[in-house]
Amino acid sequence: MTSALPYALIATDLDGTLLRAGDAVSARSRKALATARAAGAHHVVVTGRPVPQVRHVLDSLGYTGLAVCGQGAQVYDAARGLLLHSDAMDRGLAEVALGKIEAEIGEVYVAINQEGLDGEMLIGPGYRMWHPHLPTVRVPQRDDLWPAPINKVLMQHPRLDDDELTRVARSVVGDLVNVTMAGEHTVELQPPGVDKAAGLTRAAAALGVGPRATIAFGDMPNDIPMFGWAAWGVAMADAHPELLAVADEVTLSNEADGVAVVVERLYA
């Protein structure tokens, strides 16, 4: 990797960052990232979605690199269709954490992502899926969520907004699990130490790249660890205030090709 590159690694979130509505990547963004790759840079997708919910996006991009999925729990080799690393969440721990949260704020609505390349997203009673184009399986009761190993737990509350649910969950079970807000109506529980920075560290090491050679793009609080790891963090114009507070730069929105604007400037 040539030292003349502005950054040897470009790490991009997907939802609200690289993707437009409908899981689309614009022609401008495709061209900008292709120019960076032609110059010698690596592009690594770093997304909260697990592999089964992101594979169609990677395929549409002709993506053949490493992808950090499942909020950092998974490192996926798109070229070979292999999971290089995966952190499962203990199902007993998940139930204990949910019980403690509900003792504090009442019932929460729950969904889970199963482990593995073909894991399903199971949705319990009351949970509303905000990406209707993604495949899900609705189950009649919460006990039906746990038949197979899981990647993470997703929560919603009938009254509390995302910020408040995240705050309460962290105060109650932050010593047991990692609590993060990944997007609108998406508050998640994962094993301690699992976040986007941990996953990106593994992917970058496999590519022989370190944090000082990395630029990261994101829009939500789950991108904060990645921004803390990378040399430069770029937030989208409509990013969550918590991410804007730690960003090194703010670009245009995802719908206005904010990633492409910065990549074009750096790799023209």
PDB file of C-alpha atoms in Angstrom:
ATOM      1  CA  MET A   1       0.000   0.000   0.000  1.00  0.00           C
ATOM      2  CA  THR A   2       1.526   3.253  -1.103  1.00  0.00           C
ATOM      3  CA  SER A   3       2.183   5.890   1.545  1.00  0.00           C
ATOM      4  CA  ALA A   4       1.013   8.513  -0.960  1.00  0.00           C
ATOM      5  CA  LEU A   5      -2.618   7.495  -0.402  1.00  0.00           C
ATOM      6  CA  PRO A   6      -4.594   9.912   1.794  1.00  0.00           C
ATOM      7  CA  TYR A   7      -6.068   6.845   3.554  1.00  0.00           C
ATOM      8  CA  ALA A   8      -5.335   3.197   2.813  1.00  0.00           C
ATOM      9  CA  LEU A   9      -8.696   2.073   4.220  1.00  0.00           C
ATOM     10  CA  ILE A  10     -12.173   3.552   3.717  1.00  0.00           C
ATOM     11  CA  ALA A  11     -14.696   2.183   6.219  1.00  0.00           C
ATOM     12  CA  THR A  12     -18.335   2.912   5.443  1.00  0.00           C
ATOM     13  CA  ASP A  13     -21.504   2.239   7.358  1.00  0.00           C
ATOM     14  CA  LEU A  14     -24.441   1.309   5.117  1.00  0.00           C
ATOM     15  CA  ASP A  15     -27.877   2.439   6.355  1.00  0.00           C
ATOM     16  CA  GLY A  16     -28.095   6.211   6.439  1.00  0.00           C
ATOM     17  CA  THR A  17     -24.534   6.516   5.140  1.00  0.00           C
ATOM     18  CA  LEU A  18     -23.614   4.767   1.885  1.00  0.00           C
ATOM     19  CA  LEU A  19     -27.102   3.476   1.109  1.00  0.00           C
ATOM     20  CA  ARG A  20     -29.924   5.553  -0.234  1.00  0.00           C
ATOM     21  CA  ALA A  21     -33.544   4.555   0.330  1.00  0.00           C
ATOM     22  CA  GLY A  22     -34.311   1.020  -0.780  1.00  0.00           C
ATOM     23  CA  ASP A  23     -30.782  -0.277  -0.188  1.00  0.00           C
ATOM     24  CA  ALA A  24     -29.499   1.521  -3.287  1.00  0.00           C
ATOM     25  CA  VAL A  25     -25.950   2.750  -3.858  1.00  0.00           C
ATOM     26  CA  SER A  26     -25.800   5.647  -6.298  1.00  0.00           C
ATOM     27  CA  ALA A  27     -23.742   5.592  -9.479  1.00  0.00           C
ATOM     28  CA  ARG A  28     -21.708   8.486  -8.108  1.00  0.00           C
ATOM     29  CA  SER A  29     -20.821   6.605  -4.929  1.00  0.00           C
ATOM     30  CA  ARG A  30     -19.917   3.489  -6.903  1.00  0.00           C
ATOM     31  CA  LYS A  31     -17.626   5.501  -9.153  1.00  0.00           C
ATOM     32  CA  ALA A  32     -15.950   7.340  -6.262  1.00  0.00           C
ATOM     33  CA  LEU A  33     -15.200   4.116  -4.401  1.00  0.00           C
ATOM     34  CA  ALA A  34     -13.968   2.456  -7.602  1.00  0.00           C
ATOM     35  CA  THR A  35     -11.566   5.367  -8.111  1.00  0.00           C
ATOM     36  CA  ALA A  36     -10.240   4.954  -4.566  1.00  0.00           C
ATOM     37  CA  ARG A  37      -9.772   1.210  -5.039  1.00  0.00           C
ATOM     38  CA  ALA A  38      -7.987   1.793  -8.340  1.00  0.00           C
ATOM     39  CA  ALA A  39      -5.603   4.094  -6.464  1.00  0.00           C
ATOM     40  CA  GLY A  40      -4.828   1.234  -4.046  1.00  0.00           C
ATOM     41  CA  ALA A  41      -7.213   1.878  -1.148  1.00  0.00           C
ATOM     42  CA  HIS A  42      -9.323  -0.803   0.502  1.00  0.00           C
ATOM     43  CA  HIS A  43     -13.060  -0.298   1.034  1.00  0.00           C
ATOM     44  CA  VAL A  44     -14.558  -2.135   4.001  1.00  0.00           C
ATOM     45  CA  VAL A  45     -18.292  -2.111   4.702  1.00  0.00           C
ATOM     46  CA  VAL A  46     -18.951  -1.836   8.454  1.00  0.00           C
ATOM     47  CA  THR A  47     -22.628  -2.391   9.192  1.00  0.00           C
ATOM     48  CA  GLY A  48     -24.932  -3.293  12.023  1.00  0.00           C
ATOM     49  CA  ARG A  49     -26.742  -5.740   9.785  1.00  0.00           C
ATOM     50  CA  PRO A  50     -25.734  -9.402  10.046  1.00  0.00           C
ATOM     51  CA  VAL A  51     -24.457 -11.151   6.929  1.00  0.00           C
ATOM     52  CA  PRO A  52     -27.798 -12.593   5.739  1.00  0.00           C
ATOM     53  CA  GLN A  53     -29.329  -9.097   5.661  1.00  0.00           C
ATOM     54  CA  VAL A  54     -26.451  -7.452   3.829  1.00  0.00           C
ATOM     55  CA  ARG A  55     -25.351 -10.064   1.316  1.00  0.00           C
ATOM     56  CA  HIS A  56     -27.760  -8.790  -1.365  1.00  0.00           C
ATOM     57  CA  VAL A  57     -26.252  -5.296  -1.061  1.00  0.00           C
ATOM     58  CA  LEU A  58     -22.709  -6.624  -1.359  1.00  0.00           C
ATOM     59  CA  ASP A  59     -23.694  -8.727  -4.372  1.00  0.00           C
ATOM     60  CA  SER A  60     -25.292  -5.734  -6.092  1.00  0.00           C
ATOM     61  CA  LEU A  61     -22.057  -3.793  -5.602  1.00  0.00           C
ATOM     62  CA  GLY A  62     -19.900  -6.615  -6.929  1.00  0.00           C
ATOM     63  CA  TYR A  63     -18.202  -6.367  -3.535  1.00  0.00           C
ATOM     64  CA  THR A  64     -15.343  -8.846  -3.089  1.00  0.00           C
ATOM     65  CA  GLY A  65     -13.604  -7.506   0.033  1.00  0.00           C
ATOM     66  CA  LEU A  66     -14.028  -8.017   3.755  1.00  0.00           C
ATOM     67  CA  ALA A  67     -17.210  -6.788   5.411  1.00  0.00           C
ATOM     68  CA  VAL A  68     -17.705  -6.152   9.121  1.00  0.00           C
ATOM     69  CA  CYS A  69     -21.283  -7.173   9.899  1.00  0.00           C
ATOM     70  CA  GLY A  70     -23.569  -7.712  12.870  1.00  0.00           C
ATOM     71  CA  GLN A  71     -22.372  -4.579  14.655  1.00  0.00           C
ATOM     72  CA  GLY A  72     -18.796  -5.828  14.655  1.00  0.00           C
ATOM     73  CA  ALA A  73     -19.537  -9.418  15.649  1.00  0.00           C
ATOM     74  CA  GLN A  74     -18.855 -10.818  12.186  1.00  0.00           C
ATOM     75  CA  VAL A  75     -16.041 -10.459   9.666  1.00  0.00           C
ATOM     76  CA  TYR A  76     -17.226 -11.777   6.296  1.00  0.00           C
ATOM     77  CA  ASP A  77     -15.128 -12.590   3.231  1.00  0.00           C
ATOM     78  CA  ALA A  78     -17.490 -11.647   0.407  1.00  0.00           C
ATOM     79  CA  ALA A  79     -15.301 -13.126  -2.330  1.00  0.00           C
ATOM     80  CA  ARG A  80     -15.344 -16.607  -0.780  1.00  0.00           C
ATOM     81  CA  GLY A  81     -18.687 -16.397   1.018  1.00  0.00           C
ATOM     82  CA  LEU A  82     -17.029 -17.276   4.325  1.00  0.00           C
ATOM     83  CA  LEU A  83     -17.338 -16.044   7.892  1.00  0.00           C
ATOM     84  CA  LEU A  84     -13.796 -15.393   9.098  1.00  0.00           C
ATOM     85  CA  HIS A  85     -14.917 -14.446  12.602  1.00  0.00           C
ATOM     86  CA  SER A  86     -18.195 -14.494  14.500  1.00  0.00           C
ATOM     87  CA  ASP A  87     -19.122 -13.691  18.108  1.00  0.00           C
ATOM     88  CA  ALA A  88     -22.327 -15.342  19.284  1.00  0.00           C
ATOM     89  CA  MET A  89     -24.397 -13.930  22.141  1.00  0.00           C
ATOM     90  CA  ASP A  90     -25.208 -16.242  25.022  1.00  0.00           C
ATOM     91  CA  ARG A  91     -28.974 -16.758  24.997  1.00  0.00           C
ATOM     92  CA  GLY A  92     -29.156 -17.048  28.767  1.00  0.00           C
ATOM     93  CA  LEU A  93     -27.349 -13.741  29.135  1.00  0.00           C
ATOM     94  CA  ALA A  94     -29.765 -12.156  26.655  1.00  0.00           C
ATOM     95  CA  GLU A  95     -32.766 -13.283  28.686  1.00  0.00           C
ATOM     96  CA  VAL A  96     -31.228 -12.091  31.950  1.00  0.00           C
ATOM     97  CA  ALA A  97     -30.507  -8.662  30.427  1.00  0.00           C
ATOM     98  CA  LEU A  98     -34.035  -8.355  29.060  1.00  0.00           C
ATOM     99  CA  GLY A  99     -35.492  -9.334  32.416  1.00  0.00           C
ATOM    100  CA  LYS A 100     -33.501  -6.637  34.211  1.00  0.00           C
ATOM    101  CA  ILE A 101     -34.494  -3.995  31.660  1.00  0.00           C
ATOM    102  CA  GLU A 102     -38.183  -4.911  31.896  1.00  0.00           C
ATOM    103  CA  ALA A 103     -38.049  -4.824  35.687  1.00  0.00           C
ATOM    104  CA  GLU A 104     -37.084  -1.165  35.286  1.00  0.00           C
ATOM    105  CA  ILE A 105     -39.341   0.055  32.432  1.00  0.00           C
ATOM    106  CA  GLY A 106     -41.923  -2.632  31.727  1.00  0.00           C
ATOM    107  CA  GLU A 107     -42.345  -4.749  28.614  1.00  0.00           C
ATOM    108  CA  VAL A 108     -40.044  -4.263  25.644  1.00  0.00           C
ATOM    109  CA  TYR A 109     -40.663  -5.648  22.177  1.00  0.00           C
ATOM    110  CA  VAL A 110     -37.889  -7.968  21.045  1.00  0.00           C
ATOM    111  CA  ALA A 111     -36.373  -9.399  17.890  1.00  0.00           C
ATOM    112  CA  ILE A 112     -33.179 -11.393  17.388  1.00  0.00           C
ATOM    113  CA  ASN A 113     -30.696 -12.064  14.624  1.00  0.00           C
ATOM    114  CA  GLN A 114     -29.560 -15.663  14.507  1.00  0.00           C
ATOM    115  CA  GLU A 115     -25.923 -16.618  14.116  1.00  0.00           C
ATOM    116  CA  GLY A 116     -24.360 -17.777  10.872  1.00  0.00           C
ATOM    117  CA  LEU A 117     -24.424 -17.144   7.145  1.00  0.00           C
ATOM    118  CA  ASP A 118     -28.057 -18.212   6.842  1.00  0.00           C
ATOM    119  CA  GLY A 119     -29.379 -17.071  10.209  1.00  0.00           C
ATOM    120  CA  GLU A 120     -32.902 -15.673  10.267  1.00  0.00           C
ATOM    121  CA  MET A 121     -34.281 -12.573  11.939  1.00  0.00           C
ATOM    122  CA  LEU A 122     -37.012 -13.659  14.340  1.00  0.00           C
ATOM    123  CA  ILE A 123     -39.536 -11.033  15.459  1.00  0.00           C
ATOM    124  CA  GLY A 124     -41.454 -11.353  18.700  1.00  0.00           C
ATOM    125  CA  PRO A 125     -44.881  -9.929  19.576  1.00  0.00           C
ATOM    126  CA  GLY A 126     -45.151  -6.137  19.260  1.00  0.00           C
ATOM    127  CA  TYR A 127     -41.836  -5.604  17.473  1.00  0.00           C
ATOM    128  CA  ARG A 128     -42.162  -3.459  14.360  1.00  0.00           C
ATOM    129  CA  MET A 129     -39.752  -4.133  11.489  1.00  0.00           C
ATOM    130  CA  TRP A 130     -38.711  -0.831   9.893  1.00  0.00           C
ATOM    131  CA  HIS A 131     -37.027  -2.440   6.867  1.00  0.00           C
ATOM    132  CA  PRO A 132     -39.934  -4.373   5.322  1.00  0.00           C
ATOM    133  CA  HIS A 133     -37.828  -5.436   2.339  1.00  0.00           C
ATOM    134  CA  LEU A 134     -35.610  -7.578   4.584  1.00  0.00           C
ATOM    135  CA  PRO A 135     -36.684 -11.170   5.275  1.00  0.00           C
ATOM    136  CA  THR A 136     -38.035 -11.875   8.761  1.00  0.00           C
ATOM    137  CA  VAL A 137     -39.927 -14.606  10.584  1.00  0.00           C
ATOM    138  CA  ARG A 138     -42.568 -13.576  13.105  1.00  0.00           C
ATOM    139  CA  VAL A 139     -42.973 -15.858  16.140  1.00  0.00           C
ATOM    140  CA  PRO A 140     -46.000 -16.000  18.462  1.00  0.00           C
ATOM    141  CA  GLN A 141     -44.159 -15.639  21.780  1.00  0.00           C
ATOM    142  CA  ARG A 142     -40.763 -14.592  23.096  1.00  0.00           C
ATOM    143  CA  ASP A 143     -39.751 -18.103  24.097  1.00  0.00           C
ATOM    144  CA  ASP A 144     -39.761 -18.939  20.387  1.00  0.00           C
ATOM    145  CA  LEU A 145     -36.856 -16.540  19.758  1.00  0.00           C
ATOM    146  CA  TRP A 146     -34.204 -18.800  21.259  1.00  0.00           C
ATOM    147  CA  PRO A 147     -34.136 -22.146  19.393  1.00  0.00           C
ATOM    148  CA  ALA A 148     -30.730 -21.486  17.778  1.00  0.00           C
ATOM    149  CA  PRO A 149     -27.556 -19.471  18.562  1.00  0.00           C
ATOM    150  CA  ILE A 150     -28.024 -15.716  18.204  1.00  0.00           C
ATOM    151  CA  ASN A 151     -25.927 -12.795  17.057  1.00  0.00           C
ATOM    152  CA  LYS A 152     -27.765  -9.994  18.864  1.00  0.00           C
ATOM    153  CA  VAL A 153     -31.001  -8.792  20.441  1.00  0.00           C
ATOM    154  CA  LEU A 154     -32.995  -5.832  19.111  1.00  0.00           C
ATOM    155  CA  MET A 155     -35.412  -3.913  21.346  1.00  0.00           C
ATOM    156  CA  GLN A 156     -38.224  -1.391  21.052  1.00  0.00           C
ATOM    157  CA  HIS A 157     -40.380   0.161  23.775  1.00  0.00           C
ATOM    158  CA  PRO A 158     -44.037   1.195  23.424  1.00  0.00           C
ATOM    159  CA  ARG A 159     -43.435   4.618  25.016  1.00  0.00           C
ATOM    160  CA  LEU A 160     -39.726   5.435  25.378  1.00  0.00           C
ATOM    161  CA  ASP A 161     -37.845   6.836  22.394  1.00  0.00           C
ATOM    162  CA  ASP A 162     -34.574   5.326  21.193  1.00  0.00           C
ATOM    163  CA  ASP A 163     -32.326   7.645  23.190  1.00  0.00           C
ATOM    164  CA  GLU A 164     -34.190   7.057  26.433  1.00  0.00           C
ATOM    165  CA  LEU A 165     -34.383   3.293  25.919  1.00  0.00           C
ATOM    166  CA  THR A 166     -30.637   3.203  25.259  1.00  0.00           C
ATOM    167  CA  ARG A 167     -29.894   5.300  28.344  1.00  0.00           C
ATOM    168  CA  VAL A 168     -32.047   3.149  30.635  1.00  0.00           C
ATOM    169  CA  ALA A 169     -30.727  -0.126  29.223  1.00  0.00           C
ATOM    170  CA  ARG A 170     -27.123   0.996  29.714  1.00  0.00           C
ATOM    171  CA  SER A 171     -27.799   2.069  33.273  1.00  0.00           C
ATOM    172  CA  VAL A 172     -29.380  -1.300  34.087  1.00  0.00           C
ATOM    173  CA  VAL A 173     -27.335  -3.861  32.127  1.00  0.00           C
ATOM    174  CA  GLY A 174     -24.358  -1.933  30.756  1.00  0.00           C
ATOM    175  CA  ASP A 175     -22.063  -4.022  32.933  1.00  0.00           C
ATOM    176  CA  LEU A 176     -23.421  -7.250  31.408  1.00  0.00           C
ATOM    177  CA  VAL A 177     -23.829  -6.479  27.693  1.00  0.00           C
ATOM    178  CA  ASN A 178     -22.981  -3.862  25.103  1.00  0.00           C
ATOM    179  CA  VAL A 179     -25.963  -1.561  24.459  1.00  0.00           C
ATOM    180  CA  THR A 180     -26.005   0.521  21.297  1.00  0.00           C
ATOM    181  CA  MET A 181     -28.389   2.520  19.156  1.00  0.00           C
ATOM    182  CA  ALA A 182     -27.915   1.470  15.553  1.00  0.00           C
ATOM    183  CA  GLY A 183     -30.694   3.428  13.874  1.00  0.00           C
ATOM    184  CA  GLU A 184     -34.233   4.628  14.241  1.00  0.00           C
ATOM    185  CA  HIS A 185     -36.195   2.158  16.408  1.00  0.00           C
ATOM    186  CA  THR A 186     -33.104  -0.047  16.672  1.00  0.00           C
ATOM    187  CA  VAL A 187     -31.585  -0.438  20.132  1.00  0.00           C
ATOM    188  CA  GLU A 188     -29.412  -3.526  20.388  1.00  0.00           C
ATOM    189  CA  LEU A 189     -27.795  -5.808  22.963  1.00  0.00           C
ATOM    190  CA  GLN A 190     -24.594  -7.743  22.205  1.00  0.00           C
ATOM    191  CA  PRO A 191     -21.785  -9.407  24.145  1.00  0.00           C
ATOM    192  CA  PRO A 192     -19.363  -7.109  25.990  1.00  0.00           C
ATOM    193  CA  GLY A 193     -16.561  -5.885  23.755  1.00  0.00           C
ATOM    194  CA  VAL A 194     -18.494  -6.354  20.514  1.00  0.00           C
ATOM    195  CA  ASP A 195     -18.752  -3.136  18.528  1.00  0.00           C
ATOM    196  CA  LYS A 196     -17.774  -1.728  15.149  1.00  0.00           C
ATOM    197  CA  ALA A 197     -14.275  -0.830  16.310  1.00  0.00           C
ATOM    198  CA  ALA A 198     -13.577  -4.416  17.374  1.00  0.00           C
ATOM    199  CA  GLY A 199     -14.768  -5.804  14.048  1.00  0.00           C
ATOM    200  CA  LEU A 200     -12.936  -3.172  12.031  1.00  0.00           C
ATOM    201  CA  THR A 201      -9.733  -3.872  13.967  1.00  0.00           C
ATOM    202  CA  ARG A 202      -9.893  -7.519  12.847  1.00  0.00           C
ATOM    203  CA  ALA A 203     -10.661  -6.683   9.222  1.00  0.00           C
ATOM    204  CA  ALA A 204      -7.988  -3.991   9.032  1.00  0.00           C
ATOM    205  CA  ALA A 205      -5.374  -6.316  10.549  1.00  0.00           C
ATOM    206  CA  ALA A 206      -6.167  -8.914   7.884  1.00  0.00           C
ATOM    207  CA  LEU A 207      -5.524  -6.228   5.268  1.00  0.00           C
ATOM    208  CA  GLY A 208      -2.344  -4.987   6.929  1.00  0.00           C
ATOM    209  CA  VAL A 209      -3.812  -1.557   7.672  1.00  0.00           C
ATOM    210  CA  GLY A 210      -3.896   0.336  10.966  1.00  0.00           C
ATOM    211  CA  PRO A 211      -6.145   3.047  12.406  1.00  0.00           C
ATOM    212  CA  ARG A 212      -3.899   5.933  11.343  1.00  0.00           C
ATOM    213  CA  ALA A 213      -4.480   4.970   7.707  1.00  0.00           C
ATOM    214  CA  THR A 214      -8.273   4.707   8.043  1.00  0.00           C
ATOM    215  CA  ILE A 215     -11.141   7.098   7.304  1.00  0.00           C
ATOM    216  CA  ALA A 216     -14.603   6.118   8.553  1.00  0.00           C
ATOM    217  CA  PHE A 217     -18.100   7.253   7.550  1.00  0.00           C
ATOM    218  CA  GLY A 218     -21.258   6.884   9.644  1.00  0.00           C
ATOM    219  CA  ASP A 219     -24.486   8.391  10.924  1.00  0.00           C
ATOM    220  CA  MET A 220     -25.522   6.815  14.249  1.00  0.00           C
ATOM    221  CA  PRO A 221     -24.175   6.282  17.800  1.00  0.00           C
ATOM    222  CA  ASN A 222     -23.120   2.731  16.925  1.00  0.00           C
ATOM    223  CA  ASP A 223     -20.470   4.358  14.701  1.00  0.00           C
ATOM    224  CA  ILE A 224     -18.844   6.183  17.637  1.00  0.00           C
ATOM    225  CA  PRO A 225     -16.400   3.327  18.469  1.00  0.00           C
ATOM    226  CA  MET A 226     -15.359   3.191  14.807  1.00  0.00           C
ATOM    227  CA  PHE A 227     -14.770   6.952  14.775  1.00  0.00           C
ATOM    228  CA  GLY A 228     -12.680   6.603  17.925  1.00  0.00           C
ATOM    229  CA  TRP A 229     -10.541   3.953  16.244  1.00  0.00           C
ATOM    230  CA  ALA A 230     -10.045   5.570  12.836  1.00  0.00           C
ATOM    231  CA  ALA A 231      -7.790   8.539  12.126  1.00  0.00           C
ATOM    232  CA  TRP A 232     -10.652  10.546  10.614  1.00  0.00           C
ATOM    233  CA  GLY A 233     -14.403  10.230  11.191  1.00  0.00           C
ATOM    234  CA  VAL A 234     -16.902  11.718   8.753  1.00  0.00           C
ATOM    235  CA  ALA A 235     -20.530  12.080   9.853  1.00  0.00           C
ATOM    236  CA  MET A 236     -23.432  12.496   7.482  1.00  0.00           C
ATOM    237  CA  ALA A 237     -25.279  15.822   7.560  1.00  0.00           C
ATOM    238  CA  ASP A 238     -28.331  14.316   9.281  1.00  0.00           C
ATOM    239  CA  ALA A 239     -26.339  12.128  11.685  1.00  0.00           C
ATOM    240  CA  HIS A 240     -27.340  11.596  15.307  1.00  0.00           C
ATOM    241  CA  PRO A 241     -26.127  14.440  17.587  1.00  0.00           C
ATOM    242  CA  GLU A 242     -23.921  12.046  19.583  1.00  0.00           C
ATOM    243  CA  LEU A 243     -21.971  11.135  16.453  1.00  0.00           C
ATOM    244  CA  LEU A 244     -21.814  14.721  15.208  1.00  0.00           C
ATOM    245  CA  ALA A 245     -20.230  15.652  18.539  1.00  0.00           C
ATOM    246  CA  VAL A 246     -17.224  13.381  17.939  1.00  0.00           C
ATOM    247  CA  ALA A 247     -16.895  13.682  14.139  1.00  0.00           C
ATOM    248  CA  ASP A 248     -13.821  15.245  12.536  1.00  0.00           C
ATOM    249  CA  GLU A 249     -15.857  16.332   9.537  1.00  0.00           C
ATOM    250  CA  VAL A 250     -19.495  16.570   8.439  1.00  0.00           C
ATOM    251  CA  THR A 251     -20.464  15.830   4.847  1.00  0.00           C
ATOM    252  CA  LEU A 252     -23.752  15.845   2.939  1.00  0.00           C
ATOM    253  CA  SER A 253     -26.524  13.344   3.653  1.00  0.00           C
ATOM    254  CA  ASN A 254     -26.615   9.822   2.275  1.00  0.00           C
ATOM    255  CA  GLU A 255     -29.278  10.854  -0.238  1.00  0.00           C
ATOM    256  CA  ALA A 256     -26.942  13.628  -1.455  1.00  0.00           C
ATOM    257  CA  ASP A 257     -23.958  11.271  -1.868  1.00  0.00           C
ATOM    258  CA  GLY A 258     -22.073  12.543   1.173  1.00  0.00           C
ATOM    259  CA  VAL A 259     -19.599   9.650   1.085  1.00  0.00           C
ATOM    260  CA  ALA A 260     -18.801  10.262  -2.579  1.00  0.00           C
ATOM    261  CA  VAL A 261     -18.216  13.983  -1.977  1.00  0.00           C
ATOM    262  CA  VAL A 262     -15.382  13.258   0.459  1.00  0.00           C
ATOM    263  CA  VAL A 263     -13.922  10.284  -1.422  1.00  0.00           C
ATOM    264  CA  GLU A 264     -13.816  12.291  -4.662  1.00  0.00           C
ATOM    265  CA  ARG A 265     -11.954  15.087  -2.903  1.00  0.00           C
ATOM    266  CA  LEU A 266      -9.380  12.714  -1.460  1.00  0.00           C
ATOM    267  CA  TYR A 267      -8.793  10.350  -4.360  1.00  0.00           C
ATOM    268  CA  ALA A 268      -9.413  12.494  -7.446  1.00  0.00           C
TER     269      ALA A 268
END
